[in-house]
Coordinates of C-alpha atoms in Angstrom, one line a residue:
Chain H
M1 CA 0.0 0.0 0.0
A2 CA 2.7 2.4 1.0
V3 CA 4.6 1.6 -2.1
T4 CA 1.7 2.4 -4.5
D5 CA 1.0 5.5 -2.5
T6 CA 4.5 6.9 -3.1
K7 CA 4.4 5.8 -6.7
A8 CA 1.1 7.6 -7.2
A9 CA 2.5 10.6 -5.5
A10 CA 5.6 10.6 -7.7
Q11 CA 3.4 10.2 -10.8
S12 CA 1.1 13.0 -9.9
K13 CA 4.1 15.2 -9.3
G14 CA 5.7 14.2 -12.6
P15 CA 3.6 16.2 -15.1
Q16 CA 3.5 19.3 -13.0
P17 CA 6.9 19.7 -11.4
G18 CA 7.1 22.1 -8.5
Q19 CA 9.4 25.0 -9.0
S20 CA 11.7 24.1 -6.1
G21 CA 11.9 20.3 -6.9
D22 CA 12.9 21.0 -10.5
A23 CA 15.6 23.4 -9.5
M24 CA 17.0 20.9 -7.0
Y25 CA 16.9 18.2 -9.7
L26 CA 18.7 20.4 -12.2
S27 CA 21.4 21.5 -9.7
L28 CA 22.0 17.9 -8.7
G29 CA 22.2 16.8 -12.3
A30 CA 24.4 19.7 -13.2
R31 CA 26.6 19.2 -10.3
L32 CA 27.1 15.5 -11.1
A33 CA 27.6 16.3 -14.8
N34 CA 30.4 18.6 -13.9
N35 CA 31.9 16.4 -11.3
K36 CA 34.9 14.8 -13.0
G37 CA 35.2 12.0 -10.5
W38 CA 31.6 11.0 -10.9
L39 CA 31.8 11.2 -14.8
G40 CA 35.1 9.3 -14.7
F41 CA 33.4 6.6 -12.6
W42 CA 30.6 6.1 -15.1
F43 CA 32.9 6.1 -18.1
M44 CA 35.3 3.7 -16.5
L45 CA 32.5 1.4 -15.3
P46 CA 32.3 -1.1 -18.3
A47 CA 36.1 -1.6 -18.5
T48 CA 36.5 -1.8 -14.8
A49 CA 33.6 -4.3 -14.4
F50 CA 35.1 -6.6 -17.0
L51 CA 38.6 -6.4 -15.6
V52 CA 37.6 -6.9 -12.0
A53 CA 35.3 -9.8 -12.7
F54 CA 37.5 -11.7 -15.2
L55 CA 41.0 -10.5 -14.3
T56 CA 41.5 -9.2 -10.8
Y57 CA 39.2 -11.6 -9.1
P58 CA 40.6 -14.7 -11.0
L59 CA 44.1 -13.5 -10.2
G60 CA 43.3 -13.4 -6.5
L61 CA 41.4 -16.7 -6.8
G62 CA 44.4 -18.3 -8.5
I63 CA 46.7 -17.3 -5.7
W64 CA 44.1 -18.7 -3.2
L65 CA 43.8 -21.9 -5.2
S66 CA 47.6 -22.4 -5.1
L67 CA 47.2 -22.5 -1.3
T68 CA 44.6 -25.2 -1.4
D69 CA 44.4 -28.8 -2.6
A70 CA 41.5 -28.1 -4.9
S71 CA 40.9 -30.5 -7.8
I72 CA 38.3 -30.6 -10.6
G73 CA 34.8 -31.0 -9.1
R74 CA 36.0 -30.4 -5.5
S75 CA 36.8 -27.1 -3.9
G76 CA 39.8 -27.7 -1.8
V77 CA 40.8 -26.9 1.7
F78 CA 43.5 -24.5 2.8
I79 CA 46.8 -26.2 3.0
G80 CA 49.2 -23.3 3.2
I81 CA 52.3 -23.5 1.1
E82 CA 52.3 -27.3 0.9
N83 CA 51.9 -27.1 -2.9
F84 CA 55.0 -25.1 -3.2
V85 CA 56.9 -27.4 -0.9
W86 CA 56.0 -30.3 -3.1
L87 CA 57.1 -28.4 -6.2
M88 CA 60.5 -27.8 -4.6
D89 CA 61.1 -31.5 -4.7
D90 CA 59.6 -32.0 -8.1
D91 CA 62.3 -32.6 -10.8
V92 CA 59.8 -32.0 -13.6
F93 CA 58.9 -28.6 -12.1
W94 CA 62.5 -27.6 -12.0
L95 CA 63.1 -28.9 -15.5
S96 CA 60.2 -26.7 -16.6
V97 CA 61.7 -23.7 -14.9
F98 CA 65.0 -24.4 -16.6
N99 CA 63.2 -24.8 -20.0
T100 CA 61.2 -21.6 -19.5
M101 CA 64.4 -19.7 -18.7
L102 CA 66.3 -21.1 -21.7
Y103 CA 63.4 -20.6 -24.0
T104 CA 62.8 -17.0 -22.9
V105 CA 66.5 -15.9 -22.8
V106 CA 67.5 -17.5 -26.1
A107 CA 64.4 -16.5 -28.0
S108 CA 64.3 -13.0 -26.7
V109 CA 67.9 -12.3 -27.5
F110 CA 67.5 -13.5 -31.1
K111 CA 64.1 -11.8 -31.5
F112 CA 65.7 -8.5 -30.4
A113 CA 68.8 -8.9 -32.6
I114 CA 67.0 -10.0 -35.7
G115 CA 64.0 -7.7 -35.1
L116 CA 66.2 -4.6 -34.7
Y117 CA 68.2 -5.6 -37.8
L118 CA 65.1 -6.1 -39.8
A119 CA 63.6 -2.8 -38.6
L120 CA 66.7 -0.9 -39.7
L121 CA 66.6 -2.7 -43.1
L122 CA 62.9 -1.9 -43.6
N123 CA 63.4 1.7 -42.6
K124 CA 65.7 2.2 -45.6
H125 CA 64.4 3.4 -48.9
I126 CA 63.4 0.3 -50.7
P127 CA 60.8 -0.4 -53.5
F128 CA 57.5 -2.1 -52.6
K129 CA 57.9 -1.0 -49.0
A130 CA 54.3 -1.4 -47.9
F131 CA 54.1 -4.8 -49.5
I132 CA 57.3 -6.1 -47.8
R133 CA 56.0 -4.8 -44.5
A134 CA 52.8 -6.7 -45.0
I135 CA 54.7 -9.9 -45.8
V136 CA 57.0 -9.5 -42.8
L137 CA 54.0 -9.1 -40.4
L138 CA 52.5 -12.4 -41.6
P139 CA 54.1 -14.8 -39.1
W140 CA 52.9 -12.6 -36.3
I141 CA 49.2 -12.2 -37.3
V142 CA 48.6 -15.8 -38.3
P143 CA 47.3 -17.7 -35.3
T144 CA 50.2 -19.3 -33.5
V145 CA 48.7 -22.7 -33.4
L146 CA 48.1 -22.8 -37.1
S147 CA 51.6 -21.8 -38.0
A148 CA 52.8 -24.2 -35.4
I149 CA 51.0 -26.9 -37.3
A150 CA 53.1 -25.9 -40.4
F151 CA 56.2 -26.2 -38.3
W152 CA 55.0 -29.6 -37.0
W153 CA 55.0 -30.8 -40.6
I154 CA 58.4 -29.1 -41.4
Y155 CA 59.8 -30.9 -38.3
D156 CA 58.2 -34.3 -39.1
A157 CA 60.6 -37.1 -38.3
Q158 CA 60.2 -38.8 -41.7
F159 CA 59.1 -36.2 -44.2
S160 CA 60.8 -33.1 -42.9
V161 CA 61.7 -30.8 -45.8
I162 CA 64.8 -29.6 -43.8
S163 CA 66.1 -33.2 -43.6
W164 CA 65.3 -33.6 -47.3
A165 CA 67.2 -30.4 -48.3
L166 CA 70.2 -31.2 -46.0
S167 CA 70.6 -34.7 -47.2
G168 CA 70.1 -33.5 -50.8
M169 CA 73.1 -31.2 -50.3
G170 CA 74.9 -34.2 -48.8
L171 CA 75.3 -32.6 -45.3
I172 CA 73.5 -35.3 -43.3
D173 CA 73.2 -39.1 -43.8
E174 CA 70.0 -39.7 -41.9
N175 CA 66.9 -37.7 -41.1
I176 CA 67.1 -35.4 -38.2
N177 CA 64.6 -36.3 -35.4
F178 CA 63.6 -32.7 -34.7
L179 CA 60.9 -33.2 -32.1
G180 CA 61.9 -36.6 -30.7
D181 CA 65.2 -35.8 -29.2
P182 CA 65.2 -33.5 -26.1
W183 CA 67.7 -30.9 -27.2
N184 CA 66.6 -31.0 -30.8
A185 CA 63.0 -30.4 -29.6
R186 CA 64.2 -27.5 -27.5
W187 CA 66.0 -25.8 -30.3
A188 CA 63.1 -26.5 -32.7
T189 CA 60.5 -24.9 -30.5
I190 CA 62.8 -21.9 -29.8
F191 CA 63.3 -21.4 -33.5
A192 CA 59.6 -21.5 -34.1
N193 CA 59.1 -18.9 -31.3
I194 CA 61.8 -16.6 -32.8
W195 CA 60.2 -17.0 -36.2
R196 CA 56.9 -15.9 -34.8
G197 CA 58.2 -13.1 -32.6
V198 CA 60.6 -11.3 -34.9
P199 CA 57.8 -9.5 -36.9
F200 CA 56.3 -7.9 -33.8
V201 CA 59.7 -6.6 -32.6
A202 CA 60.7 -5.5 -36.1
I203 CA 57.5 -3.6 -36.9
T204 CA 57.2 -2.0 -33.5
L205 CA 60.8 -0.8 -33.6
L206 CA 60.2 0.3 -37.2
A207 CA 57.3 2.5 -35.9
G208 CA 59.8 3.8 -33.3
L209 CA 62.4 4.5 -36.0
Q210 CA 59.9 6.6 -37.9
T211 CA 59.4 9.0 -35.0
V212 CA 63.1 9.8 -35.1
S213 CA 63.5 13.2 -36.8
P214 CA 65.6 13.1 -40.0
S215 CA 67.1 16.4 -39.0
L216 CA 69.0 14.6 -36.2
Y217 CA 70.7 12.4 -38.8
E218 CA 71.4 15.4 -41.0
A219 CA 73.0 17.2 -38.1
A220 CA 75.1 14.2 -37.1
T221 CA 76.1 13.6 -40.7
I222 CA 77.3 17.2 -41.0
D223 CA 79.3 16.7 -37.8
G224 CA 81.0 13.8 -39.6
A225 CA 79.4 10.8 -37.9
N226 CA 79.8 7.5 -39.7
R227 CA 77.2 4.8 -40.1
W228 CA 77.9 3.1 -36.8
Q229 CA 78.1 6.4 -34.9
L230 CA 74.8 7.4 -36.4
F231 CA 73.2 4.3 -35.0
R232 CA 75.0 4.3 -31.7
Y233 CA 74.5 8.0 -30.8
V234 CA 71.3 8.9 -32.6
T235 CA 69.1 5.9 -33.4
Y236 CA 69.9 3.8 -30.3
P237 CA 69.3 6.5 -27.6
M238 CA 66.1 7.7 -29.3
L239 CA 64.9 4.1 -29.5
T240 CA 65.9 2.9 -26.0
P241 CA 62.5 3.6 -24.4
I242 CA 60.6 1.7 -27.2
I243 CA 63.1 -1.1 -27.0
A244 CA 62.4 -1.3 -23.2
V245 CA 58.6 -1.6 -23.8
V246 CA 58.8 -4.0 -26.8
M247 CA 61.3 -6.3 -25.1
T248 CA 59.2 -6.3 -21.9
F249 CA 56.2 -7.5 -23.9
S250 CA 58.4 -9.9 -25.9
V251 CA 60.0 -11.4 -22.8
L252 CA 56.6 -11.6 -21.0
F253 CA 54.8 -13.3 -23.9
T254 CA 57.7 -15.7 -24.4
F255 CA 57.9 -16.5 -20.8
T256 CA 54.2 -17.3 -20.5
D257 CA 54.0 -19.0 -23.9
F258 CA 51.6 -22.0 -24.1
Q259 CA 50.3 -22.4 -27.6
L260 CA 53.4 -23.1 -29.4
I261 CA 54.7 -25.8 -27.1
Y262 CA 51.2 -27.3 -26.7
A263 CA 50.8 -27.5 -30.5
L264 CA 54.4 -28.8 -31.3
T265 CA 55.4 -31.1 -28.5
R266 CA 52.9 -30.9 -25.6
G267 CA 55.9 -30.8 -23.3
G268 CA 57.5 -33.9 -24.7
P269 CA 59.8 -35.8 -25.3
V270 CA 60.0 -36.8 -21.7
N271 CA 59.1 -33.3 -20.4
A272 CA 62.1 -31.9 -22.2
T273 CA 60.1 -28.9 -23.6
H274 CA 57.6 -28.3 -20.8
L275 CA 57.3 -24.7 -19.9
M276 CA 55.8 -23.6 -16.7
A277 CA 52.5 -22.7 -18.5
T278 CA 52.2 -26.1 -20.2
L279 CA 53.1 -28.0 -17.0
S280 CA 50.4 -26.1 -15.1
F281 CA 47.9 -26.9 -17.8
Q282 CA 48.9 -30.6 -17.7
R283 CA 48.7 -30.8 -13.9
A284 CA 45.5 -28.7 -13.5
I285 CA 43.3 -29.5 -16.4
L286 CA 44.5 -32.8 -17.7
G287 CA 45.6 -34.1 -14.3
G288 CA 42.8 -32.5 -12.3
N289 CA 45.0 -31.1 -9.6
L290 CA 43.8 -27.5 -9.7
G291 CA 45.8 -26.5 -6.6
E292 CA 49.1 -27.8 -7.9
G293 CA 48.5 -26.3 -11.3
A294 CA 47.6 -22.9 -9.8
A295 CA 50.8 -23.1 -7.7
I296 CA 52.9 -23.5 -10.8
S297 CA 51.1 -20.5 -12.4
T298 CA 51.6 -18.5 -9.2
A299 CA 55.3 -19.3 -9.3
M300 CA 55.4 -17.4 -12.6
I301 CA 54.3 -14.2 -11.0
P302 CA 57.6 -13.1 -9.4
F303 CA 59.3 -13.3 -12.9
L304 CA 56.5 -11.3 -14.5
L305 CA 56.7 -8.7 -11.8
S306 CA 60.4 -8.2 -12.4
A307 CA 59.7 -7.8 -16.2
I308 CA 57.0 -5.2 -15.4
L309 CA 59.3 -3.2 -13.1
F310 CA 61.9 -3.2 -15.9
S311 CA 59.3 -1.8 -18.3
W312 CA 58.3 0.8 -15.7
F313 CA 61.8 2.1 -15.4
G314 CA 62.1 2.1 -19.2
L315 CA 59.0 4.3 -19.4
Q316 CA 60.2 6.6 -16.7
R317 CA 63.4 7.1 -18.6
R318 CA 61.6 7.9 -21.7
K319 CA 59.6 10.6 -20.0
W320 CA 62.7 12.0 -18.5
Q321 CA 64.3 12.1 -22.0
Q322 CA 61.3 13.9 -23.4
G323 CA 61.4 16.4 -20.6
E324 CA 57.9 15.7 -19.5
G325 CA 58.0 15.9 -15.7
D326 CA 54.6 14.9 -14.6
D327 CA 52.6 13.8 -17.6
Chain E
M1 CA 58.9 15.5 -33.2
T2 CA 56.3 18.2 -32.8
E3 CA 52.6 17.4 -32.4
P4 CA 51.4 18.9 -35.8
Q5 CA 54.1 16.9 -37.6
A6 CA 52.9 13.7 -36.0
Q7 CA 49.4 14.5 -37.0
Q8 CA 50.5 15.2 -40.5
I9 CA 52.1 11.8 -40.7
K10 CA 49.1 10.1 -39.2
R11 CA 46.7 11.9 -41.7
K12 CA 48.9 10.9 -44.6
T13 CA 49.0 7.3 -43.7
I14 CA 45.4 7.3 -43.0
F15 CA 44.3 8.8 -46.2
G16 CA 46.5 6.5 -48.1
T17 CA 48.4 7.1 -51.2
E18 CA 50.6 10.1 -50.4
R19 CA 54.1 9.0 -49.8
K20 CA 55.9 10.2 -46.8
E21 CA 59.4 10.5 -48.2
K22 CA 60.0 13.5 -46.0
D23 CA 59.6 11.4 -42.9
E24 CA 61.8 8.6 -43.9
P25 CA 65.2 9.0 -42.3
Q26 CA 67.6 8.5 -45.2
G27 CA 70.7 8.5 -43.2
M28 CA 73.7 8.5 -45.5
D29 CA 72.0 6.4 -48.2
F30 CA 73.0 8.9 -50.9
L31 CA 76.7 7.9 -50.3
V32 CA 76.1 4.2 -50.8
T33 CA 76.6 2.7 -54.2
R34 CA 74.1 0.4 -55.8
S35 CA 76.1 -2.7 -55.6
S36 CA 76.8 -2.4 -51.9
R37 CA 73.1 -1.9 -51.4
W38 CA 72.5 -5.3 -52.8
V39 CA 74.8 -6.8 -50.2
T40 CA 73.7 -4.7 -47.2
V41 CA 70.0 -4.4 -47.9
Y42 CA 68.5 -6.6 -50.5
L43 CA 70.3 -9.8 -49.7
P44 CA 69.7 -9.9 -46.0
L45 CA 66.1 -8.8 -46.5
S46 CA 65.4 -11.6 -49.0
I47 CA 67.0 -14.2 -46.7
I48 CA 64.9 -13.1 -43.8
S49 CA 61.7 -12.8 -45.9
F50 CA 62.4 -16.3 -47.2
V51 CA 62.6 -17.8 -43.8
L52 CA 59.6 -15.9 -42.6
L53 CA 57.5 -17.0 -45.6
F54 CA 58.7 -20.5 -46.1
P55 CA 56.3 -22.1 -43.6
F56 CA 53.3 -20.5 -45.4
Y57 CA 54.6 -21.8 -48.8
W58 CA 55.0 -25.2 -47.3
M59 CA 51.5 -25.1 -45.8
T60 CA 50.0 -24.2 -49.1
T61 CA 51.8 -26.8 -51.2
T62 CA 51.0 -29.5 -48.6
A63 CA 47.3 -28.5 -48.7
L64 CA 47.2 -28.9 -52.4
K65 CA 49.2 -32.1 -52.8
P66 CA 47.4 -35.5 -53.2
N67 CA 48.2 -37.9 -50.4
E68 CA 50.5 -40.2 -52.5
E69 CA 52.6 -37.3 -53.5
L70 CA 52.9 -36.0 -49.9
L71 CA 54.5 -39.2 -48.6
D72 CA 56.6 -39.8 -51.7
I73 CA 59.5 -37.5 -50.8
Q74 CA 62.2 -39.5 -52.6
N75 CA 61.1 -39.6 -56.2
S76 CA 59.9 -36.1 -56.7
N77 CA 60.8 -32.6 -55.7
P78 CA 58.7 -32.0 -52.6
L79 CA 58.9 -28.2 -53.0
L80 CA 56.7 -28.4 -56.1
V81 CA 53.1 -29.7 -56.6
H82 CA 52.8 -32.0 -59.6
S83 CA 49.1 -32.7 -59.6
P84 CA 47.3 -30.2 -57.4
T85 CA 44.0 -31.2 -55.9
L86 CA 41.4 -29.6 -53.8
D87 CA 40.4 -32.9 -52.1
H88 CA 41.7 -31.8 -48.7
F89 CA 39.7 -28.6 -48.8
Y90 CA 36.6 -30.5 -49.9
K91 CA 37.0 -33.0 -47.1
L92 CA 37.5 -30.3 -44.6
I93 CA 34.5 -28.3 -45.5
F94 CA 32.0 -31.1 -46.2
E95 CA 33.1 -33.9 -43.9
T96 CA 34.1 -32.1 -40.8
D97 CA 32.6 -29.4 -38.6
Y98 CA 35.0 -26.8 -40.1
P99 CA 32.3 -24.4 -41.1
W100 CA 31.0 -24.5 -37.6
W101 CA 34.4 -23.8 -36.1
M102 CA 34.8 -20.9 -38.4
W103 CA 31.4 -19.6 -37.4
N104 CA 32.2 -20.0 -33.7
T105 CA 35.5 -18.2 -34.0
M106 CA 33.9 -15.4 -36.0
L107 CA 31.0 -15.0 -33.5
V108 CA 33.3 -15.0 -30.5
A109 CA 35.8 -12.6 -32.1
V110 CA 33.2 -10.1 -33.3
C111 CA 31.2 -10.0 -30.1
A112 CA 34.3 -9.8 -27.9
T113 CA 35.7 -7.1 -30.1
V114 CA 32.6 -5.0 -30.1
L115 CA 32.2 -5.3 -26.3
S116 CA 35.8 -4.4 -25.7
L117 CA 35.8 -1.5 -28.1
V118 CA 32.8 0.1 -26.3
A119 CA 34.4 -0.4 -22.9
A120 CA 37.8 0.8 -24.1
V121 CA 36.6 3.9 -25.9
M122 CA 34.8 5.0 -22.7
A123 CA 37.8 4.2 -20.5
A124 CA 40.3 5.8 -22.8
Y125 CA 38.1 8.9 -23.1
A126 CA 37.8 9.1 -19.3
I127 CA 41.5 8.7 -18.7
Q128 CA 42.7 11.0 -21.4
R129 CA 40.1 13.7 -21.5
I130 CA 38.0 13.8 -18.3
R131 CA 41.1 13.6 -16.2
F132 CA 39.2 12.7 -13.0
R133 CA 41.2 12.4 -9.8
G134 CA 43.3 9.3 -10.0
S135 CA 42.9 8.9 -13.8
R136 CA 46.6 8.5 -14.3
T137 CA 46.7 5.7 -11.7
V138 CA 43.8 4.0 -13.4
G139 CA 45.6 4.3 -16.7
G140 CA 48.7 2.7 -15.2
L141 CA 46.6 -0.1 -13.7
I142 CA 45.0 -0.8 -17.1
F143 CA 48.5 -1.0 -18.6
L144 CA 49.4 -3.5 -15.9
A145 CA 46.3 -5.5 -16.7
Y146 CA 47.7 -6.0 -20.2
L147 CA 50.7 -7.6 -18.7
V148 CA 48.8 -10.3 -16.8
P149 CA 49.0 -13.3 -19.2
P150 CA 46.1 -15.7 -19.8
S151 CA 48.4 -18.6 -18.9
I152 CA 48.3 -17.7 -15.2
L153 CA 44.5 -16.9 -15.3
F154 CA 43.1 -19.9 -17.0
I155 CA 42.9 -22.2 -14.0
P156 CA 40.9 -19.8 -11.7
L157 CA 38.9 -18.6 -14.7
A158 CA 37.9 -22.1 -15.5
T159 CA 36.5 -22.6 -12.0
I160 CA 34.6 -19.3 -12.3
I161 CA 33.2 -20.1 -15.7
F162 CA 32.1 -23.5 -14.4
Q163 CA 30.4 -21.9 -11.4
Y164 CA 28.5 -19.4 -13.6
G165 CA 27.3 -22.3 -15.8
L166 CA 29.0 -20.8 -18.8
F167 CA 31.2 -23.8 -19.5
D168 CA 31.2 -25.0 -23.1
S169 CA 29.3 -22.0 -24.4
P170 CA 30.6 -19.2 -26.6
M171 CA 29.6 -16.8 -23.8
A172 CA 32.5 -18.1 -21.7
L173 CA 34.9 -16.9 -24.4
I174 CA 33.0 -13.7 -25.3
L175 CA 33.2 -12.6 -21.6
S176 CA 36.8 -13.6 -20.9
Y177 CA 38.5 -12.3 -24.0
P178 CA 37.8 -8.6 -23.2
T179 CA 40.2 -8.9 -20.3
I180 CA 43.0 -9.3 -22.9
L181 CA 41.4 -6.8 -25.4
I182 CA 40.3 -3.9 -23.2
P183 CA 43.8 -3.0 -21.9
F184 CA 45.3 -3.2 -25.3
C185 CA 42.5 -1.1 -27.0
T186 CA 42.4 1.4 -24.2
W187 CA 46.2 1.9 -24.4
L188 CA 46.0 2.3 -28.2
L189 CA 43.0 4.7 -28.2
M190 CA 44.5 6.8 -25.4
G191 CA 47.3 7.7 -27.8
Y192 CA 44.8 8.3 -30.5
F193 CA 42.5 10.6 -28.5
K194 CA 45.5 12.6 -27.4
S195 CA 46.0 13.7 -31.0
I196 CA 42.5 15.2 -31.3
P197 CA 42.6 18.9 -30.6
Y198 CA 41.2 19.9 -27.2
E199 CA 39.6 23.0 -28.6
L200 CA 36.9 21.1 -30.4
E201 CA 35.8 19.6 -27.2
E202 CA 35.9 22.9 -25.3
C203 CA 33.6 24.5 -27.9
A204 CA 31.1 21.7 -27.6
L205 CA 31.2 22.0 -23.8
M206 CA 30.5 25.7 -24.1
D207 CA 27.6 25.0 -26.3
G208 CA 26.2 22.7 -23.6
A209 CA 27.0 19.3 -24.9
S210 CA 27.3 16.6 -22.3
R211 CA 30.5 14.5 -22.1
F212 CA 28.7 11.6 -23.6
Q213 CA 27.4 13.6 -26.6
I214 CA 31.0 14.9 -27.1
L215 CA 32.3 11.4 -27.1
V216 CA 29.7 10.1 -29.6
K217 CA 29.4 13.1 -31.9
I218 CA 33.0 14.5 -31.9
I219 CA 35.6 12.1 -30.6
I220 CA 34.4 8.9 -32.1
P221 CA 33.9 10.2 -35.7
L222 CA 37.3 11.8 -35.6
S223 CA 39.0 8.7 -34.3
V224 CA 37.5 6.2 -36.8
P225 CA 41.0 5.1 -38.1
G226 CA 42.1 4.5 -34.5
L227 CA 39.0 2.5 -33.8
I228 CA 39.5 0.5 -37.0
S229 CA 43.1 -0.4 -36.0
A230 CA 42.0 -1.2 -32.4
G231 CA 39.2 -3.3 -33.8
I232 CA 41.6 -5.2 -36.1
F233 CA 44.0 -5.9 -33.3
A234 CA 41.3 -7.0 -31.0
F235 CA 39.8 -9.3 -33.7
T236 CA 43.2 -10.8 -34.4
L237 CA 43.9 -11.4 -30.7
C238 CA 40.6 -13.2 -30.4
W239 CA 41.3 -15.3 -33.5
N240 CA 44.6 -16.2 -32.1
E241 CA 43.5 -16.9 -28.6
F242 CA 44.1 -20.6 -27.7
I243 CA 44.4 -21.4 -24.0
Y244 CA 40.9 -20.1 -22.9
A245 CA 39.3 -21.8 -25.9
L246 CA 41.1 -25.0 -25.1
T247 CA 40.1 -25.0 -21.5
F248 CA 36.5 -23.6 -21.5
I249 CA 35.1 -25.5 -24.5
S250 CA 34.7 -29.2 -24.8
T251 CA 32.1 -30.1 -27.4
S252 CA 33.6 -30.5 -30.9
S253 CA 31.1 -28.3 -32.7
N254 CA 31.5 -25.5 -30.2
K255 CA 35.3 -25.2 -30.7
T256 CA 37.2 -22.4 -32.3
V257 CA 39.4 -23.0 -35.4
P258 CA 42.8 -23.2 -33.7
V259 CA 41.7 -25.6 -31.0
A260 CA 39.5 -27.7 -33.4
V261 CA 42.2 -28.0 -36.1
L262 CA 44.7 -29.3 -33.5
S263 CA 42.4 -31.6 -31.6
E264 CA 39.8 -32.8 -34.1
L265 CA 41.7 -33.3 -37.3
V266 CA 44.2 -35.7 -35.7
D267 CA 42.6 -39.1 -35.1
G268 CA 44.8 -41.3 -33.1
D269 CA 48.2 -41.6 -34.7
V270 CA 47.1 -40.8 -38.1
Y271 CA 47.9 -37.3 -39.2
H272 CA 46.0 -36.1 -42.2
W273 CA 48.6 -33.6 -43.2
G274 CA 46.7 -32.4 -46.2
S275 CA 43.6 -31.6 -44.2
L276 CA 45.6 -30.2 -41.3
M277 CA 47.4 -27.8 -43.6
A278 CA 44.2 -26.9 -45.5
G279 CA 42.6 -26.2 -42.1
A280 CA 45.5 -24.1 -40.9
L281 CA 45.5 -22.2 -44.2
L282 CA 41.8 -21.4 -44.3
G283 CA 41.9 -20.4 -40.6
S284 CA 44.8 -18.0 -41.3
L285 CA 43.1 -16.4 -44.3
P286 CA 40.6 -14.1 -42.6
V287 CA 43.2 -12.3 -40.4
A288 CA 45.8 -12.3 -43.2
I289 CA 43.4 -10.6 -45.6
L290 CA 42.3 -8.2 -42.9
Y291 CA 45.8 -7.2 -42.2
S292 CA 47.0 -6.9 -45.8
F293 CA 44.5 -4.0 -46.2
F294 CA 45.5 -2.3 -43.0
V295 CA 49.2 -2.7 -42.6
D296 CA 49.7 1.1 -42.9
Y297 CA 47.2 1.6 -40.1
Y298 CA 49.2 -0.8 -38.1
V299 CA 52.5 1.0 -38.4
S300 CA 50.9 4.4 -37.9
S301 CA 48.9 3.5 -34.9
M302 CA 51.9 1.7 -33.4
T303 CA 53.8 4.9 -34.0
G304 CA 51.0 6.7 -32.1
A305 CA 51.1 4.2 -29.3
V306 CA 54.8 4.2 -28.8
K307 CA 54.9 7.9 -28.9
E308 CA 52.2 8.2 -26.3

């Protein structure tokens, strides 16, 4: 009864708004419309809602799961750091840490070197520039798993085109077992990762190179700088901040890579190519031990944090270089 | 580089054909002879391009070869196709769920991209233009969100998806992909919005437009190229996403292309290489075509983002 009364009252008020009520409504509306905090809140709401519900909350839940013995279909109980204690004694875990490190360091170094070289080449005056850029980007835009399937076939034990070419040239006597031998498999997956990562590094650095003003090169040339000096004292310092960002991304994505290993080897042969991400998938989803898998994932966080801090200082340095104090 | 210059470059690349010779650092190229250019530029460039492209060539020829030819590596040159056939494509399209996988991937990618773009446009506008208290902190947090990789989130997300009853439905992917896309798009659009003159907005504010009207009627029309590149990136990221799709979807006909090609086209120990390659090729085509039209956007929007 009370509810309908107030409703009716509101309705009767609606068509003939009282002078004071209207003014109050306007001022409240105007005040809110001009309040930056309030506006900001509404504009941020969709993005924040998504990120909190599907990123922040799962991140917290993941850390919580790593402290439980949860498994598929059963929410676990709190067991403290037992998962991590087990992992300390787990040879496969340590092997995956080693593999992840090797994979990340080797792949990132090569991606950087080849990417920078390719960016410098593409920044030169060459015919069909746009076309060549489009071609170079291809490995990066094609879904990783699908290009990994191509590599799978290239690395096939019997029908590998590499073995065919090498034996045709008389360099090898028998086919190389690319994915069956531990070290071969490691190098093969690292090569595929470099292949996929180089375009991203190259194109991003190319974008960075294009923001370097040509007048700097002119000035340096007039001062008698040679090619190497131009690179070392003009290009490189101007590029440092972008290098910091792109390499942070590159290291981060290489470190947390899952697709390529899953498609090529699924961690085999005998765990030789398991990365931390693939091992946590195997333990959590295939093995059903959510807690243990979450612990392996959580163990990746310290590495990621250090990469992020690195990027943060790279950004600070760029701002300092551009003379922007606070913005 | 000054701000007008940057806009000039952006406008030039956006509207296409004008070449931007002026902005290409030539270094000392005028001192280099043609023959040494062959050694220092064209040769390394062709070697790198060859390595980058070879897997695609190999994928294509394999997809076109009949089975006998595929496995007969000794008697013929495997680099060439002697009697090309479309059998593998035919099998893929009519005898598997491939069309469904394509449809699922498309549906998920389009929905997640649209959702993310809406959220990212609003967030980028709020951070860049409204400048509410703490907007810089929020901007930094969104940047950090981009650095949280799916491979540490998939386990807890899987339990959440299961609790909400979204397991094995496209909604699971449509709702979880924006966490990857929103930070990326927001970051990209922030750089783009920065290049739109503030004066336009001030005039509109004076005329009594609300912030939302300004966003819809001024900012969005002016930043269509930025929206297109953000949209393409988002779409590609969705198309490429693997670990969520692998974990959250179990029915064959609900899978996305990357997961399905890998799990459904291999039965037991028998690898149908021709169909696998045809599947990989068809699955790569949409994004490859999309990009070939927009590669200039890519470089220019990257330039905007790295300058930001």
